[in-house]
């Protein structure tokens, strides 16, 4: 079974600064997807960014980018120019590429990192 | 397009009762997944439905069940409620077209269940 580990329960960053959230995962599969989801205090989970394991290029979405290291099974999220609205729980998630895998298409989440943004 | 909706938003039940939660996916989405979120265990996968068929199931007891209707709406049922079932239950839908696992899962606001 795949496991996703987020070693930082809480992080803090000042507005306009950059912060990196860590995520490692364990899998024997070669084809999969990795995601970062954001869950603000309102509780609606929102996709931040997605990485396809077969792509070497790191995904970017505006101020959000990832550092994907497949061999090291590491998938960190960098938030640049942090804004107050970035304050939320951030979840790293793994998803197999195949429905016939043990987990099917289920998202396998880490425990989350709570990001605090200070003015 | 309207997002994923879940009803009810809040629910209080007592031990031993049963509960049914409902999820309406985004229009056109055929896959619905359910997750349980608790402070201790985090987010755990319950089950996934695609075209009215359960495609995958997480490691939960048989008290947890679900179904999907022809319009892709889904319900989950928990029978003989226990205190430990208190959680936020999240539903997510995805299109599940040709892109398969690559597709984004869109989450609803959740149903907060409190078991007394």
Coordinates of C-alpha atoms in Angstrom, one line a residue:
Chain A
X1 CA 0.0 0.0 0.0
X2 CA 1.1 3.5 -0.7
X3 CA 1.9 5.8 2.2
X4 CA 2.2 9.6 2.1
X5 CA 4.2 11.4 4.7
X6 CA 4.1 15.1 5.5
X7 CA 6.7 15.7 8.2
X8 CA 5.7 19.3 9.0
X9 CA 2.5 19.5 11.0
X10 CA 2.7 23.3 11.0
X11 CA 4.5 26.0 9.0
X12 CA 4.6 29.7 9.2
X13 CA 5.5 32.3 6.6
X14 CA 5.3 36.1 6.3
X15 CA 3.4 37.8 3.6
X16 CA 5.3 38.1 0.3
X17 CA 7.8 35.5 1.4
X18 CA 8.4 32.0 0.1
X19 CA 7.6 28.8 1.9
X20 CA 8.2 25.1 1.0
X21 CA 6.0 22.3 2.2
X22 CA 7.5 18.8 2.2
X23 CA 6.0 15.5 1.2
X24 CA 7.4 12.0 0.7
X25 CA 5.7 8.9 -0.5
X26 CA 6.3 5.2 -0.7
X27 CA 5.1 3.2 -3.7
X28 CA 6.2 0.3 -5.9
X29 CA 4.3 1.6 -8.9
X30 CA 6.0 3.4 -11.7
X31 CA 3.0 5.3 -13.0
X32 CA 1.0 7.6 -10.7
X33 CA -0.1 11.1 -10.0
X34 CA 0.7 13.4 -7.1
X35 CA -1.4 16.3 -5.9
X36 CA -1.4 19.1 -3.5
X37 CA -4.8 20.1 -2.1
X38 CA -5.6 23.1 0.0
X39 CA -8.3 23.0 2.7
X40 CA -9.1 26.5 4.0
X41 CA -11.0 26.9 7.3
X42 CA -14.3 26.9 5.3
X43 CA -13.4 23.2 4.7
X44 CA -13.9 23.0 0.9
X45 CA -10.9 21.1 -0.5
X46 CA -9.4 22.7 -3.6
X47 CA -6.8 21.3 -5.9
X48 CA -3.6 23.4 -6.0
X49 CA -1.4 21.5 -8.4
X50 CA -0.9 18.1 -10.0
X51 CA 2.2 16.3 -11.1
X52 CA 2.3 13.3 -13.5
X53 CA 5.0 10.8 -12.5
X54 CA 6.1 10.1 -16.0
X55 CA 6.8 13.8 -16.6
X56 CA 10.2 15.0 -15.5
X57 CA 9.3 18.7 -15.7
X58 CA 8.0 20.1 -12.4
X59 CA 4.5 21.4 -12.5
X60 CA 3.8 25.1 -11.9
X61 CA 0.6 27.0 -11.3
X62 CA 1.1 30.8 -10.9
X63 CA 2.7 31.2 -7.5
X64 CA 2.7 27.5 -6.8
X65 CA 5.4 25.1 -8.0
X66 CA 6.6 21.7 -7.1
X67 CA 9.9 20.0 -6.8
X68 CA 9.3 16.4 -7.9
X69 CA 12.1 14.0 -7.3
X70 CA 10.9 10.6 -8.5
X71 CA 13.9 8.5 -7.4
X72 CA 13.8 10.1 -3.9
X73 CA 10.0 9.8 -3.8
X74 CA 9.8 13.4 -2.8
X75 CA 7.2 16.0 -3.8
X76 CA 7.5 19.4 -2.2
X77 CA 5.3 22.4 -2.8
X78 CA 6.7 25.9 -3.0
X79 CA 4.5 28.9 -2.5
X80 CA 6.0 32.2 -3.7
X81 CA 4.9 35.7 -2.7
X82 CA 2.7 34.2 0.1
X83 CA -0.7 35.9 0.6
X84 CA -3.0 35.9 3.6
X85 CA -5.4 33.8 1.6
X86 CA -2.9 31.0 1.3
X87 CA -3.4 30.2 5.0
X88 CA -4.9 26.7 5.1
X89 CA -4.2 23.0 5.6
X90 CA -2.3 21.6 2.7
X91 CA -2.5 18.0 1.9
X92 CA -0.2 16.0 -0.3
X93 CA -2.0 13.1 -2.1
X94 CA -1.0 10.1 -4.2
X95 CA -3.2 8.4 -6.9
X96 CA -2.4 5.3 -8.8
X97 CA -2.7 5.5 -12.6
X98 CA -4.5 2.2 -12.8
X99 CA -8.0 1.3 -11.6
X100 CA -6.8 -2.3 -11.1
X101 CA -4.2 -1.3 -8.6
X102 CA -4.8 -2.1 -4.9
X103 CA -6.1 1.4 -4.3
X104 CA -7.9 2.0 -7.6
X105 CA -8.3 5.7 -8.3
X106 CA -8.5 6.6 -4.6
X107 CA -6.6 9.5 -3.3
X108 CA -4.2 8.6 -0.6
X109 CA -3.6 11.6 1.6
X110 CA -0.8 12.7 4.0
X111 CA -1.7 14.0 7.4
X112 CA -1.5 17.6 6.2
X113 CA 0.5 20.7 7.0
X114 CA -1.1 23.7 8.6
X115 CA 0.2 26.9 7.0
X116 CA 0.0 30.2 8.8
X117 CA 0.6 33.4 7.0
X118 CA 1.5 36.4 9.0
X119 CA 1.2 40.1 7.9
Chain B
X1 CA -21.6 24.9 -13.3
X2 CA -22.7 24.2 -9.7
X3 CA -20.1 22.5 -7.6
X4 CA -20.4 19.3 -5.6
X5 CA -23.2 19.5 -3.0
X6 CA -23.6 17.5 0.1
X7 CA -26.6 17.2 2.4
X8 CA -27.1 17.6 5.2
X9 CA -24.2 19.9 6.2
X10 CA -24.5 19.0 9.9
X11 CA -25.9 16.0 11.7
X12 CA -26.2 14.9 15.2
X13 CA -27.0 11.2 16.0
X14 CA -26.8 8.9 18.9
X15 CA -24.9 5.6 19.2
X16 CA -26.7 2.7 17.5
X17 CA -28.6 4.9 15.1
X18 CA -28.1 4.8 11.4
X19 CA -27.4 7.8 9.0
X20 CA -27.6 8.5 5.3
X21 CA -25.5 11.2 3.7
X22 CA -26.1 12.5 0.2
X23 CA -23.8 13.8 -2.5
X24 CA -24.7 15.4 -5.8
X25 CA -21.7 15.6 -8.2
X26 CA -20.9 18.2 -10.7
X27 CA -23.1 17.9 -13.7
X28 CA -21.6 15.4 -16.2
X29 CA -19.3 13.8 -13.6
X30 CA -19.6 10.0 -13.4
X31 CA -17.3 9.1 -10.6
X32 CA -18.0 9.8 -6.9
X33 CA -15.7 9.1 -4.0
X34 CA -16.2 9.3 -0.3
X35 CA -13.6 10.2 2.3
X36 CA -13.8 10.3 6.1
X37 CA -11.8 13.1 7.8
X38 CA -10.9 13.0 11.5
X39 CA -8.2 14.8 13.5
X40 CA -6.6 11.5 14.5
X41 CA -6.7 9.5 11.3
X42 CA -6.7 12.3 8.8
X43 CA -8.4 11.7 5.4
X44 CA -9.3 8.1 4.7
X45 CA -10.8 6.7 1.6
X46 CA -14.2 5.0 2.0
X47 CA -15.3 4.0 -1.4
X48 CA -15.6 5.0 -5.0
X49 CA -18.5 4.7 -7.5
X50 CA -18.5 4.9 -11.2
X51 CA -21.5 4.4 -13.4
X52 CA -23.5 3.0 -10.5
X53 CA -20.9 0.4 -9.6
X54 CA -18.6 0.3 -6.6
X55 CA -15.1 0.4 -8.2
X56 CA -13.1 0.4 -5.1
X57 CA -13.5 0.2 -1.3
X58 CA -11.3 1.4 1.6
X59 CA -10.6 -0.4 4.8
X60 CA -13.8 0.3 6.7
X61 CA -16.2 -2.1 8.4
X62 CA -19.3 -3.3 6.6
X63 CA -21.4 -0.8 8.6
X64 CA -20.3 1.7 6.0
X65 CA -22.0 1.3 2.7
X66 CA -22.9 3.4 -0.3
X67 CA -24.6 3.4 -3.7
X68 CA -24.8 5.5 -6.8
X69 CA -27.8 6.3 -8.8
X70 CA -28.3 6.5 -12.5
X71 CA -28.0 10.3 -12.3
X72 CA -24.6 9.9 -10.6
X73 CA -25.9 11.1 -7.3
X74 CA -24.5 9.1 -4.4
X75 CA -25.5 8.2 -0.9
X76 CA -23.5 6.7 1.9
X77 CA -25.0 4.9 4.9
X78 CA -23.5 4.2 8.2
X79 CA -25.5 1.7 10.4
X80 CA -25.1 1.1 14.1
X81 CA -23.3 4.4 14.7
X82 CA -20.3 4.4 17.1
X83 CA -18.7 7.4 18.8
X84 CA -15.7 7.0 16.6
X85 CA -17.8 7.6 13.5
X86 CA -17.9 11.3 14.4
X87 CA -16.1 13.0 11.5
X88 CA -16.3 15.2 8.5
X89 CA -17.5 13.1 5.5
X90 CA -16.3 14.5 2.2
X91 CA -17.6 13.6 -1.2
X92 CA -15.6 14.2 -4.4
X93 CA -16.6 13.9 -8.0
X94 CA -14.6 13.6 -11.2
X95 CA -15.5 13.4 -14.9
X96 CA -13.6 10.1 -15.4
X97 CA -13.4 10.4 -19.1
X98 CA -10.5 9.3 -21.2
X99 CA -8.0 11.0 -18.8
X100 CA -8.8 8.6 -16.0
X101 CA -6.7 9.0 -12.9
X102 CA -5.2 12.2 -14.1
X103 CA -8.5 14.0 -13.7
X104 CA -9.1 16.4 -10.9
X105 CA -11.4 15.3 -8.0
X106 CA -13.7 18.2 -7.0
X107 CA -14.7 18.1 -3.3
X108 CA -17.9 19.1 -1.7
X109 CA -18.1 21.1 1.5
X110 CA -18.6 17.9 3.6
X111 CA -21.1 16.7 6.1
X112 CA -20.1 17.1 9.7
X113 CA -21.5 14.1 11.7
X114 CA -21.4 14.1 15.5
X115 CA -22.3 10.9 17.3
X116 CA -23.3 11.2 20.9

